[in-house]
Tab-separated table of C-alpha atoms in Angstrom:
chain	number	residue	atom	x	y	z
A	1284	MET	CA	80.065	108.431	125.124
A	1285	LYS	CA	78.733	105.798	122.770
A	1286	LYS	CA	80.100	102.457	122.145
A	1287	LEU	CA	82.286	102.255	119.087
A	1288	LYS	CA	82.611	99.428	117.025
A	1289	ILE	CA	85.993	98.989	115.393
A	1290	GLY	CA	87.472	95.667	113.641
A	1291	ILE	CA	90.489	94.762	112.001
A	1292	LYS	CA	89.920	91.085	110.929
A	1293	GLN	CA	89.712	88.587	108.074
A	1294	ASN	CA	86.153	88.916	107.497
A	1295	LEU	CA	83.723	91.937	107.420
A	1296	ASP	CA	80.085	91.618	109.463
A	1297	SER	CA	77.254	92.265	107.061
A	1298	LEU	CA	76.446	95.887	106.231
A	1299	GLY	CA	73.042	95.165	107.080
A	1300	SER	CA	73.878	93.869	110.835
A	1301	LEU	CA	76.201	96.955	111.256
A	1302	ILE	CA	73.225	99.417	110.297
A	1303	GLN	CA	70.746	97.757	112.534
A	1304	GLU	CA	73.492	97.676	115.647
A	1305	LEU	CA	73.990	101.436	114.944
A	1306	LYS	CA	70.492	102.358	114.919
A	1307	LYS	CA	70.073	100.701	118.243
A	1308	SER	CA	72.945	102.907	119.792
A	1309	SER	CA	70.806	106.105	120.131
A	1310	ASN	CA	67.331	107.430	119.211
A	1311	GLU	CA	68.792	110.849	118.344
A	1312	ILE	CA	70.066	109.331	115.084
A	1313	GLY	CA	68.801	110.828	111.781
A	1314	ALA	CA	71.198	109.654	109.430
A	1315	ILE	CA	73.731	106.871	108.876
A	1316	THR	CA	76.512	107.833	106.118
A	1317	ILE	CA	78.315	104.841	104.785
A	1318	PHE	CA	81.654	104.231	102.814
A	1319	VAL	CA	82.285	100.927	101.359
A	1320	GLY	CA	85.891	100.319	100.098
A	1321	VAL	CA	85.834	97.678	97.227
A	1322	VAL	CA	88.819	95.856	95.549
A	1323	ARG	CA	89.244	97.751	92.056
A	1324	GLY	CA	89.961	95.125	89.258
A	1325	ILE	CA	92.287	97.624	87.272
A	1326	ARG	CA	95.078	99.739	88.426
A	1327	GLU	CA	96.944	101.912	85.900
A	1328	ASN	CA	95.957	99.558	82.863
A	1329	GLU	CA	97.075	96.395	84.842
A	1330	LYS	CA	94.519	93.876	85.736
A	1331	VAL	CA	94.424	93.373	89.364
A	1332	VAL	CA	94.161	89.733	90.684
A	1333	ARG	CA	93.939	90.100	94.336
A	1334	LEU	CA	94.873	92.071	97.192
A	1335	GLU	CA	96.795	90.974	100.454
A	1336	TYR	CA	96.592	93.152	103.561
A	1337	ASP	CA	98.679	93.058	106.765
A	1338	ALA	CA	97.820	94.908	109.960
A	1339	HIS	CA	99.183	95.699	113.148
A	1340	GLU	CA	95.921	94.989	114.782
A	1341	ALA	CA	95.929	96.648	118.189
A	1342	LEU	CA	97.735	99.725	117.470
A	1343	ALA	CA	95.170	100.143	114.387
A	1344	SER	CA	92.328	99.785	116.412
A	1345	GLN	CA	93.903	102.339	119.030
A	1346	ILE	CA	94.559	105.027	116.385
A	1347	ILE	CA	91.145	104.514	114.810
A	1348	GLU	CA	89.525	105.110	118.195
A	1349	LYS	CA	91.549	108.201	118.521
A	1350	ILE	CA	90.438	109.394	115.130
A	1351	ILE	CA	86.703	108.659	115.838
A	1352	ASN	CA	86.816	110.450	119.055
A	1353	GLU	CA	88.358	113.674	117.521
A	1354	GLN	CA	85.981	113.555	114.918
A	1355	LYS	CA	83.071	113.107	117.512
A	1356	THR	CA	84.323	116.430	119.162
A	1357	LYS	CA	84.606	118.003	115.858
A	1358	HIS	CA	81.242	117.566	114.103
A	1359	GLY	CA	79.150	116.272	117.272
A	1360	ILE	CA	78.512	112.866	115.419
A	1361	ILE	CA	76.684	110.124	117.630
A	1362	ASP	CA	78.580	106.935	116.751
A	1363	VAL	CA	80.950	105.141	114.174
A	1364	VAL	CA	81.678	101.646	113.125
A	1365	VAL	CA	85.019	101.043	111.240
A	1366	GLU	CA	85.801	97.489	110.025
A	1367	HIS	CA	88.874	96.711	107.622
A	1368	ARG	CA	89.784	93.369	106.314
A	1369	THR	CA	93.218	91.542	106.719
A	1370	GLY	CA	94.603	88.807	104.446
A	1371	LEU	CA	93.473	87.869	100.983
A	1372	VAL	CA	90.944	90.009	99.300
A	1373	MET	CA	89.753	89.264	95.941
A	1374	VAL	CA	88.724	91.966	93.131
A	1375	GLY	CA	85.325	93.036	93.755
A	1376	GLU	CA	85.071	92.024	97.364
A	1377	ASP	CA	84.406	94.740	100.164
A	1378	VAL	CA	87.782	95.592	101.898
A	1379	MET	CA	86.418	98.423	104.441
A	1380	TYR	CA	83.262	99.883	106.021
A	1381	VAL	CA	82.953	103.075	107.623
A	1382	LEU	CA	79.706	104.085	109.091
A	1383	VAL	CA	78.869	107.242	110.636
A	1384	ALA	CA	75.662	107.891	112.652
A	1385	SER	CA	74.505	111.438	113.167
A	1386	LYS	CA	71.487	113.684	113.952
A	1387	HIS	CA	71.616	115.044	110.253
A	1388	ARG	CA	73.365	114.113	107.174
A	1389	ARG	CA	75.685	117.139	106.797
A	1390	GLU	CA	77.793	116.474	109.857
A	1391	GLY	CA	77.785	112.958	108.987
A	1392	ARG	CA	79.161	113.262	105.556
A	1393	GLN	CA	81.993	115.556	106.605
A	1394	ALA	CA	82.934	113.161	109.416
A	1395	LEU	CA	82.992	110.110	106.955
A	1396	SER	CA	85.177	111.868	104.523
A	1397	GLU	CA	87.853	112.699	107.228
A	1398	ILE	CA	87.482	109.309	108.782
A	1399	VAL	CA	88.413	107.625	105.662
A	1400	ASP	CA	91.017	110.081	104.343
A	1401	ARG	CA	92.717	109.380	108.020
A	1402	ILE	CA	92.523	105.721	107.834
A	1403	LYS	CA	94.608	105.672	104.607
A	1404	PHE	CA	97.495	107.654	106.078
A	1405	GLU	CA	97.474	107.314	109.830
A	1406	VAL	CA	96.613	103.719	110.635
A	1407	PRO	CA	99.048	100.797	110.447
A	1408	ILE	CA	97.430	98.816	107.646
A	1409	TRP	CA	99.758	97.753	104.600
A	1410	LYS	CA	98.356	96.501	101.092
A	1411	LYS	CA	100.045	94.246	98.592
A	1412	GLU	CA	98.407	94.280	95.166
A	1413	ILE	CA	99.068	91.544	92.975
A	1414	THR	CA	98.488	92.155	89.291
A	1415	GLU	CA	98.754	89.773	86.365
A	1416	LYS	CA	102.355	91.033	85.886
A	1417	ASP	CA	103.649	91.893	89.044
A	1418	SER	CA	103.133	92.604	92.533
A	1419	TYR	CA	103.955	95.723	94.862
A	1420	TRP	CA	103.343	97.091	98.311
A	1421	VAL	CA	101.201	100.233	97.909
A	1422	GLU	CA	102.289	103.227	99.908
A	1423	ASN	CA	99.587	105.942	100.771
A	1424	VAL	CA	101.986	108.683	100.544
B	743	MET	CA	123.297	88.411	130.313
B	744	SER	CA	127.158	88.427	130.064
B	745	GLU	CA	129.224	87.328	127.366
B	746	ASN	CA	133.035	87.482	127.410
B	747	GLY	CA	132.471	90.113	129.936
B	748	ILE	CA	130.152	92.342	127.634
B	749	CYS	CA	126.916	92.875	129.029
B	750	LYS	CA	123.902	91.718	126.832
B	751	ILE	CA	120.367	92.152	126.503
B	752	THR	CA	117.501	90.500	124.872
B	753	VAL	CA	114.959	92.528	122.461
B	754	LYS	CA	112.173	91.503	120.177
B	755	THR	CA	111.333	92.864	116.910
B	756	ARG	CA	108.031	92.921	114.843
B	757	TYR	CA	107.819	93.316	111.181
B	758	PHE	CA	104.951	94.223	109.176
B	759	GLY	CA	104.045	94.372	105.097
B	760	LYS	CA	106.855	94.442	102.909
B	761	LEU	CA	109.564	94.064	105.764
B	762	ARG	CA	107.841	90.784	107.092
B	763	GLU	CA	107.817	89.579	103.475
B	764	LEU	CA	111.571	90.563	102.948
B	765	LEU	CA	112.884	88.873	106.022
B	766	GLY	CA	110.482	86.103	105.784
B	767	THR	CA	109.609	86.356	109.413
B	768	ARG	CA	106.682	88.452	111.773
B	769	THR	CA	108.996	88.514	114.979
B	770	GLU	CA	112.310	87.603	116.079
B	771	THR	CA	114.740	88.132	119.051
B	772	HIS	CA	118.075	89.845	118.980
B	773	ILE	CA	120.898	89.836	121.549
B	774	VAL	CA	122.608	92.981	121.523
B	775	GLU	CA	125.200	94.982	123.937
B	776	LYS	CA	123.643	96.772	126.525
B	777	GLY	CA	123.624	100.754	125.364
B	778	ALA	CA	122.922	99.524	121.674
B	779	THR	CA	120.628	101.874	119.815
B	780	VAL	CA	117.821	101.504	117.444
B	781	ALA	CA	120.394	102.758	114.802
B	782	ASP	CA	122.618	99.853	115.643
B	783	LEU	CA	119.715	97.418	115.725
B	784	LEU	CA	118.586	98.443	112.234
B	785	LEU	CA	122.015	98.992	110.679
B	786	ASP	CA	123.628	95.947	112.301
B	787	HIS	CA	121.766	93.363	114.019
B	788	ILE	CA	118.817	92.994	111.900
B	789	PRO	CA	120.812	92.893	108.575
B	790	ASN	CA	123.503	90.717	110.051
B	791	LYS	CA	120.836	88.083	110.894
B	792	HIS	CA	119.556	88.485	107.360
B	793	LEU	CA	122.764	88.305	105.245
B	794	SER	CA	120.997	87.502	101.912
B	795	VAL	CA	118.666	90.353	101.817
B	796	SER	CA	120.908	92.741	104.056
B	797	LYS	CA	121.681	95.313	100.997
B	798	ILE	CA	117.967	95.550	100.250
B	799	TRP	CA	117.205	96.148	103.750
B	800	LYS	CA	119.305	99.083	104.251
B	801	GLU	CA	118.481	100.412	100.907
B	802	THR	CA	114.501	99.943	101.900
B	803	LEU	CA	114.809	101.692	105.330
B	804	PHE	CA	117.532	104.192	104.984
B	805	ARG	CA	118.141	107.328	102.599
B	806	THR	CA	121.173	106.638	99.988
B	807	LEU	CA	122.977	109.002	97.627
B	808	LYS	CA	124.976	107.293	94.977
B	809	GLY	CA	125.006	103.911	96.941
B	810	GLU	CA	126.303	105.760	100.087
B	811	HIS	CA	124.168	106.121	103.198
B	812	LEU	CA	122.957	109.969	104.069
B	813	GLN	CA	123.974	110.906	107.369
B	814	GLU	CA	122.807	113.818	109.586
B	815	LYS	CA	125.558	116.225	111.086
B	816	ASN	CA	126.092	113.994	114.045
B	817	GLY	CA	126.419	110.954	111.938
B	818	THR	CA	123.006	109.319	112.501
B	819	PRO	CA	121.698	107.821	109.123
B	820	VAL	CA	118.660	109.148	107.651
B	821	LEU	CA	115.596	106.923	107.898
B	822	LYS	CA	112.995	106.819	104.991
B	823	ASN	CA	109.379	107.328	105.937
B	824	TYR	CA	109.388	104.361	108.118
B	825	LEU	CA	108.273	104.423	111.776
B	826	VAL	CA	109.866	102.695	114.670
B	827	ILE	CA	107.828	102.089	117.774
B	828	ILE	CA	109.265	100.949	121.013
B	829	ASN	CA	106.830	99.037	123.315
B	830	GLY	CA	103.874	101.109	121.606
B	831	LYS	CA	105.819	104.560	121.779
B	832	SER	CA	107.405	106.285	118.949
B	833	ALA	CA	111.182	105.995	118.944
B	834	LYS	CA	114.319	107.805	117.380
B	835	LEU	CA	117.366	106.084	115.954
B	836	LYS	CA	119.698	107.305	118.841
B	837	ASP	CA	117.160	105.887	121.471
B	838	CYS	CA	118.868	103.248	123.519
B	839	LEU	CA	117.504	99.775	123.943
B	840	LYS	CA	116.385	98.179	127.146
B	841	GLU	CA	116.159	94.519	128.181
B	842	GLY	CA	112.801	93.034	126.978
B	843	ASP	CA	112.123	95.904	124.512
B	844	GLU	CA	109.616	95.057	121.730
B	845	ILE	CA	110.846	97.070	118.678
B	846	THR	CA	108.203	97.486	115.851
B	847	ILE	CA	109.334	98.866	112.409
B	848	MET	CA	106.576	99.892	110.254
B	849	PRO	CA	106.561	100.743	106.431
B	850	PRO	CA	104.501	103.652	105.125
B	851	PHE	CA	100.653	102.625	105.456
B	852	GLY	CA	98.741	101.569	102.618
B	853	GLY	CA	95.375	100.511	103.814
B	854	GLY	CA	91.700	101.580	102.556
């Protein structure tokens, strides 16, 4: 079992350093597939000012680990890194990185898509959107 | 703990997202009667401690119809899609609280 790297924290590590770290985890890696979540500046014609994230960090890490292990079994991927920010995040800033290392790109892409979807719906992270006119907590339902 | 002959226990609650914002706190403690349930905590103890937002609290957590709380056949109120966790494990409204329990109330998730 490869070492997972999961971070629910105020600042993300640099994408470059995460890629380098993943590459070191196995010489079987032939593809690293990456998702970068970015704070969008417009939502339903309203200008977004910033986002505020809250998280149950311990439980979130535990659930992400479960999701990753299930995806490893399902798709045979080699290793995964997930980092998600908490606190205030400004428009245009990165908010989440998911990196999937696999032997080939196909299983990496499938696993990446499923991991990102499941993080939105299964992991205890909350997002408040502050627009120029209003603010509200977003519910991924 | 005993007060007027009634056995009491102490539990801790944790709030996240819109609930933390609504109540203005991340954690707090409640002294409740032994045998109190999760429903008692959510419908009585927490709103009674936050009277200025008690109506919003109940409307946020529970399903209502024309201002009245919807109830199951056994009288239990119907929670919206909020999760209650006790000591890291999923809990139900009818579950009894124990001394030292940590109850986490989680709104629908919104990460990513």
